Coordinates of C-alpha atoms in Angstrom, one line a residue:
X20 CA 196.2 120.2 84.9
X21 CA 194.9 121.0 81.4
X22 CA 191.3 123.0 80.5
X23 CA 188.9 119.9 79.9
X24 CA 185.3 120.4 78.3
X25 CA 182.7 118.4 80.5
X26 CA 179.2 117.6 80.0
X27 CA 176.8 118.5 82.3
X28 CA 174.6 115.8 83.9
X29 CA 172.7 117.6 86.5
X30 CA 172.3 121.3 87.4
X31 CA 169.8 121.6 90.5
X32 CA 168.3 123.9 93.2
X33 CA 168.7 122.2 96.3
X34 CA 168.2 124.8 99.0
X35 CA 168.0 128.9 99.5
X36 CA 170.8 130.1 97.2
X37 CA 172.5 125.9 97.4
X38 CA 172.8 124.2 93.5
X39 CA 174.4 121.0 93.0
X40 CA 176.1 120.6 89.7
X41 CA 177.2 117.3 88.1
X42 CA 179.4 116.7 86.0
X43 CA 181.1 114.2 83.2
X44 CA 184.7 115.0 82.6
X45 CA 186.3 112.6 80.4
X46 CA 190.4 112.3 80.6
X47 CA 190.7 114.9 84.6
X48 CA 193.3 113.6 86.3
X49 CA 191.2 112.6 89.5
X50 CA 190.8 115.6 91.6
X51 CA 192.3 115.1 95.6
X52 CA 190.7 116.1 98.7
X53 CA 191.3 120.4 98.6
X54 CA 191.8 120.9 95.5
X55 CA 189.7 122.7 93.0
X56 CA 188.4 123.8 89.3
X57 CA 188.3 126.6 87.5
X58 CA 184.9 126.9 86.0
X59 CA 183.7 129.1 82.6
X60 CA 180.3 129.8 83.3
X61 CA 179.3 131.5 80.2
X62 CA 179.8 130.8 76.6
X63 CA 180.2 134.7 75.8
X64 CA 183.2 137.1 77.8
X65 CA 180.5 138.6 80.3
X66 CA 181.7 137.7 83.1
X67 CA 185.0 137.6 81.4
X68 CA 187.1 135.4 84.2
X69 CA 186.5 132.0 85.2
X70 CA 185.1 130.9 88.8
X71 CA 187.2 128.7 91.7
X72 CA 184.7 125.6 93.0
X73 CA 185.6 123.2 95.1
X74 CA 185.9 119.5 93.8
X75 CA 182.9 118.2 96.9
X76 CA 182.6 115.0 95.3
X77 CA 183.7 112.1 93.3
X78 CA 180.9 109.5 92.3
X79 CA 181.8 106.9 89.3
X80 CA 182.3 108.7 86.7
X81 CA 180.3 111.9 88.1
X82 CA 182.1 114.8 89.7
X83 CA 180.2 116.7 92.4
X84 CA 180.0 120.7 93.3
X85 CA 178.1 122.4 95.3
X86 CA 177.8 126.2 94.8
X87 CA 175.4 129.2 96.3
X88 CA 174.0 131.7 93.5
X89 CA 175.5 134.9 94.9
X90 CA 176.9 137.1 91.9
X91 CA 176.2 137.3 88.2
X92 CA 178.9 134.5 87.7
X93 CA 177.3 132.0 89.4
X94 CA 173.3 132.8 88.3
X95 CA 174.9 132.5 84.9
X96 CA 175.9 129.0 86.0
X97 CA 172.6 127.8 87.8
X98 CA 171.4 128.7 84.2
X99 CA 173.0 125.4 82.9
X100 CA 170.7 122.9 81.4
X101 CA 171.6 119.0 81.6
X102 CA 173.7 117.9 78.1
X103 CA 175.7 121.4 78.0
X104 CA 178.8 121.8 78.4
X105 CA 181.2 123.5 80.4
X106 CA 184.8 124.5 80.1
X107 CA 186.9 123.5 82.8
X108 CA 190.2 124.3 83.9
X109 CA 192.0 121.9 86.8
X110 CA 192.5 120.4 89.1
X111 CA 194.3 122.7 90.6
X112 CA 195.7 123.2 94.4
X113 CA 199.0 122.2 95.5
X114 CA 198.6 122.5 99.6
X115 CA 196.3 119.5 100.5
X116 CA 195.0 118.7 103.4
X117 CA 197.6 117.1 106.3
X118 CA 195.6 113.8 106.6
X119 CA 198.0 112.1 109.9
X120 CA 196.2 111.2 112.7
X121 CA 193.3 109.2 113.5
X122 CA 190.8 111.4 114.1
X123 CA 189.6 113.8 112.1
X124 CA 186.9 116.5 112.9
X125 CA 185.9 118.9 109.9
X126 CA 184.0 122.2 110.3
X127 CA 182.0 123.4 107.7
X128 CA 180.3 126.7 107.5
X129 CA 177.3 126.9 105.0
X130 CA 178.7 126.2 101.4
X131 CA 181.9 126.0 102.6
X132 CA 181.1 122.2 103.6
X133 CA 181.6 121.4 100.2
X134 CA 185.7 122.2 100.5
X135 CA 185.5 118.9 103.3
X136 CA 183.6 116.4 101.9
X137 CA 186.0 114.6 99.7
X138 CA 188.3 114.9 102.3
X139 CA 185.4 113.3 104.6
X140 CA 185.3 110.3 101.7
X141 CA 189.5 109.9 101.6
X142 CA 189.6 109.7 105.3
X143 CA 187.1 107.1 105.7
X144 CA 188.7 104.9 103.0
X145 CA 191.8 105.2 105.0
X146 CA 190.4 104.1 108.1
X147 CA 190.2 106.9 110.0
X148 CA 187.5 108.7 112.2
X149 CA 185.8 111.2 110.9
X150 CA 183.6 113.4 112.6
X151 CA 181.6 116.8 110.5
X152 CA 180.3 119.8 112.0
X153 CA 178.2 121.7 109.7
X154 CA 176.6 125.1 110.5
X155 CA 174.7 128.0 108.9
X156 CA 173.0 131.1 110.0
X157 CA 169.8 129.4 108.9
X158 CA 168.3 126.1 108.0
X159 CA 168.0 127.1 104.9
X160 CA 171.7 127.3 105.2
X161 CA 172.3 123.8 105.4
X162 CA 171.5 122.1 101.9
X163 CA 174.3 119.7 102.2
X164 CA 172.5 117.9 105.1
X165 CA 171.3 115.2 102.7
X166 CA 174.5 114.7 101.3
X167 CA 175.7 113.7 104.9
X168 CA 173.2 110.8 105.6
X169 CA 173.3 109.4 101.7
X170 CA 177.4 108.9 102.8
X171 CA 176.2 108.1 106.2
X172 CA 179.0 110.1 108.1
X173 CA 178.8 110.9 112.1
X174 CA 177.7 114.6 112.5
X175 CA 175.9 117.8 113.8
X176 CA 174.0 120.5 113.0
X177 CA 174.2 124.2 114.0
X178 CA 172.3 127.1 113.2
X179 CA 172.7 130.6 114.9
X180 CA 168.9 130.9 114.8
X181 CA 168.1 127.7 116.4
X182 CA 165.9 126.8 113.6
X183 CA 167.8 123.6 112.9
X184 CA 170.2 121.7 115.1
X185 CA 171.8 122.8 118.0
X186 CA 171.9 126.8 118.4
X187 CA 175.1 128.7 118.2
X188 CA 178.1 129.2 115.8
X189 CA 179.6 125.8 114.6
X190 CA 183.3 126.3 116.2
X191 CA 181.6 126.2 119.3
X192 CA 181.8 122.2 118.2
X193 CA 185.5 122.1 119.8
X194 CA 184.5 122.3 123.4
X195 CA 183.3 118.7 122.9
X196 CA 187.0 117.5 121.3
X197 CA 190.1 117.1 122.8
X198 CA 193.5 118.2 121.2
X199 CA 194.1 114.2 120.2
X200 CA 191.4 115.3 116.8
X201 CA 193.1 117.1 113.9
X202 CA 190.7 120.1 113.3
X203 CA 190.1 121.0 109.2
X204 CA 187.3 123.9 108.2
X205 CA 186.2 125.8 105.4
X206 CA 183.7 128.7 105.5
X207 CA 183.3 131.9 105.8
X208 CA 186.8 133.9 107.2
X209 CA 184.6 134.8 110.1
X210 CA 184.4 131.7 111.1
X211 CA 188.6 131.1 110.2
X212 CA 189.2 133.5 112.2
X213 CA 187.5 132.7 115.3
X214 CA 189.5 129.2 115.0
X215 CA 193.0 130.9 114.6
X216 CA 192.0 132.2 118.1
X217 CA 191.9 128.8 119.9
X218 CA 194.7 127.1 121.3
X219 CA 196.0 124.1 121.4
X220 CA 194.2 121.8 118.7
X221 CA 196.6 121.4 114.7
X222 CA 194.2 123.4 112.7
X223 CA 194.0 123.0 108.5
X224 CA 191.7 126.1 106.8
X225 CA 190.8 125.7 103.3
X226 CA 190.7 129.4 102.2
X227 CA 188.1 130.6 99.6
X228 CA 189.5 133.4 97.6
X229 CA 189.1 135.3 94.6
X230 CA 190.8 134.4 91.6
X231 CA 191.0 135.2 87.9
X232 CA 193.7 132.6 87.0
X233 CA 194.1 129.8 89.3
X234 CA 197.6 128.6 88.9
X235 CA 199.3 131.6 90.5
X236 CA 200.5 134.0 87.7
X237 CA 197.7 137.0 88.6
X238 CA 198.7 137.1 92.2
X239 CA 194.9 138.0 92.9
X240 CA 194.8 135.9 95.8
X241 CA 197.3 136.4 97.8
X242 CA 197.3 136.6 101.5
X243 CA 199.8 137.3 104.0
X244 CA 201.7 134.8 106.2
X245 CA 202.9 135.5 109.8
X246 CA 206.5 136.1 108.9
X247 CA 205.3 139.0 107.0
X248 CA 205.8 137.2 103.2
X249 CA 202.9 136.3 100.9
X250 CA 201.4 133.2 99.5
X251 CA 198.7 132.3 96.9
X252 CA 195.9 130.7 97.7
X253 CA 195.3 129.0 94.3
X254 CA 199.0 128.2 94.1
X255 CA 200.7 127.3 97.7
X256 CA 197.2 126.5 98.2
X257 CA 194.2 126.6 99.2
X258 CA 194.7 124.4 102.5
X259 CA 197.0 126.3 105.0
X260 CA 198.1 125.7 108.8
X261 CA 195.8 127.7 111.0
X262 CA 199.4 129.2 112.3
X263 CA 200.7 130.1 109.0
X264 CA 198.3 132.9 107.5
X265 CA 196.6 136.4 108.6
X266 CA 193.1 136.7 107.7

């Protein structure tokens, strides 16, 4: 991991708060399904820290993330115009995804789709199934859809609305899988949570965290494990056994 400056080839609305940025980072060490970078979004010290994205996508020689606009961090970064560049710190992550099996079904809630989709790719080119559940309180919610039928991957919709798919909360997805499917989700802790409190299926969460370092000296992300010990997310990281942590 070493901070690389990339060039940015795209910067663009996509839906309600949903930007996709693009990116040309010459000399990264190829970033693997869960991991992520650590992003400067401004060239001044306001905001002073970096931001955590997840690494959605790998095209050529493009690299893929997807981000809402929700703080002044990441309106500074939807300010971004094409041929800037950005420092970038990564990748970073050392607890991947647990990719046995042969079928795979991810759950994705709003942005938080964008912590699967590589994974979604990886598991493909390994010749496993892959099946993605992707749900939002709102259409608008759902930006990623497009992303899902350019890669042409099997999946459904949900919005708690109805506006857009089939109505009701995404882990409601799991009453149509057996325990033979390995279960992997990102998204709101919400939504972690409600899948820490069903039985019987091997659960992987990608946790979404706060950071201001990223490689596990600040100790800003910690959360606590069932045995009563701590763990970083950016460190020991950021994919954990449903079983493992409190949230």
């Amino acid at each position: 991991m070493k901070d690389h400056t990339c060039r940015v080839l795209k910067n663009r609305h996509i839906s309600g708060r949903l930007y996709l940025l693009e990116l040309s980072c010459p000399g990264m060490e190829t970033p693997k399904a869960g991991q992520f970078l650590m992003l400067k979004v401004s060239k001044s010290l306001d905001p002073m820290g970096r931001r955590a994205f997840a690494v959605a996508d790998l095209r050529e020689d493009r690299l893929l993330i997807f981000y809402d606009v929700y703080g002044r961090g990441t309106y500074l970064l939807s300010q971004v115009r094409e041929g800037e560049s950005l420092e970038v710190f990564g990748p970073l992550g050392k607890g991947l995804f647990n990719k046995d099996g042969e079928k795979h079904l991810l759950i994705g809630g709003g942005v938080g789709l964008a912590g699967l989709t590589l994974l979604a790719k990886e598991l493909r080119s390994e010749g496993k199934r892959v099946f993605i559940a992707y749900g939002g309180r709102t259409k608008e919610h759902l930006g990623m859809e497009e992303w899902l039928k350019e890669e042409g991957f099997e999946y459904e919709l949900f919005t708690e609305d109805g506006s857009l798919g089939r109505k009701g909360k995404v882990v409601e997805v799991l009453k149509d899988f057996d325990s033979s499917w390995i279960v992997h989700a990102c998204g709101p802790k919400a939504m972690l949570k409600a899948l820490q409190r069903i039985e019987g299926y091997r659960i992987y969460l990608s946790l979404e965290s706060r950071m201001a370092c990223g490689w596990g000296v600040c100790l800003g992300c910690v959360v606590k494990e069932r045995n009563g010990s701590y763990v970083r997310v950016c460190y020991e990281g950021p994919v954990f056994d449903a079983n493992r942590v409190e949230l």
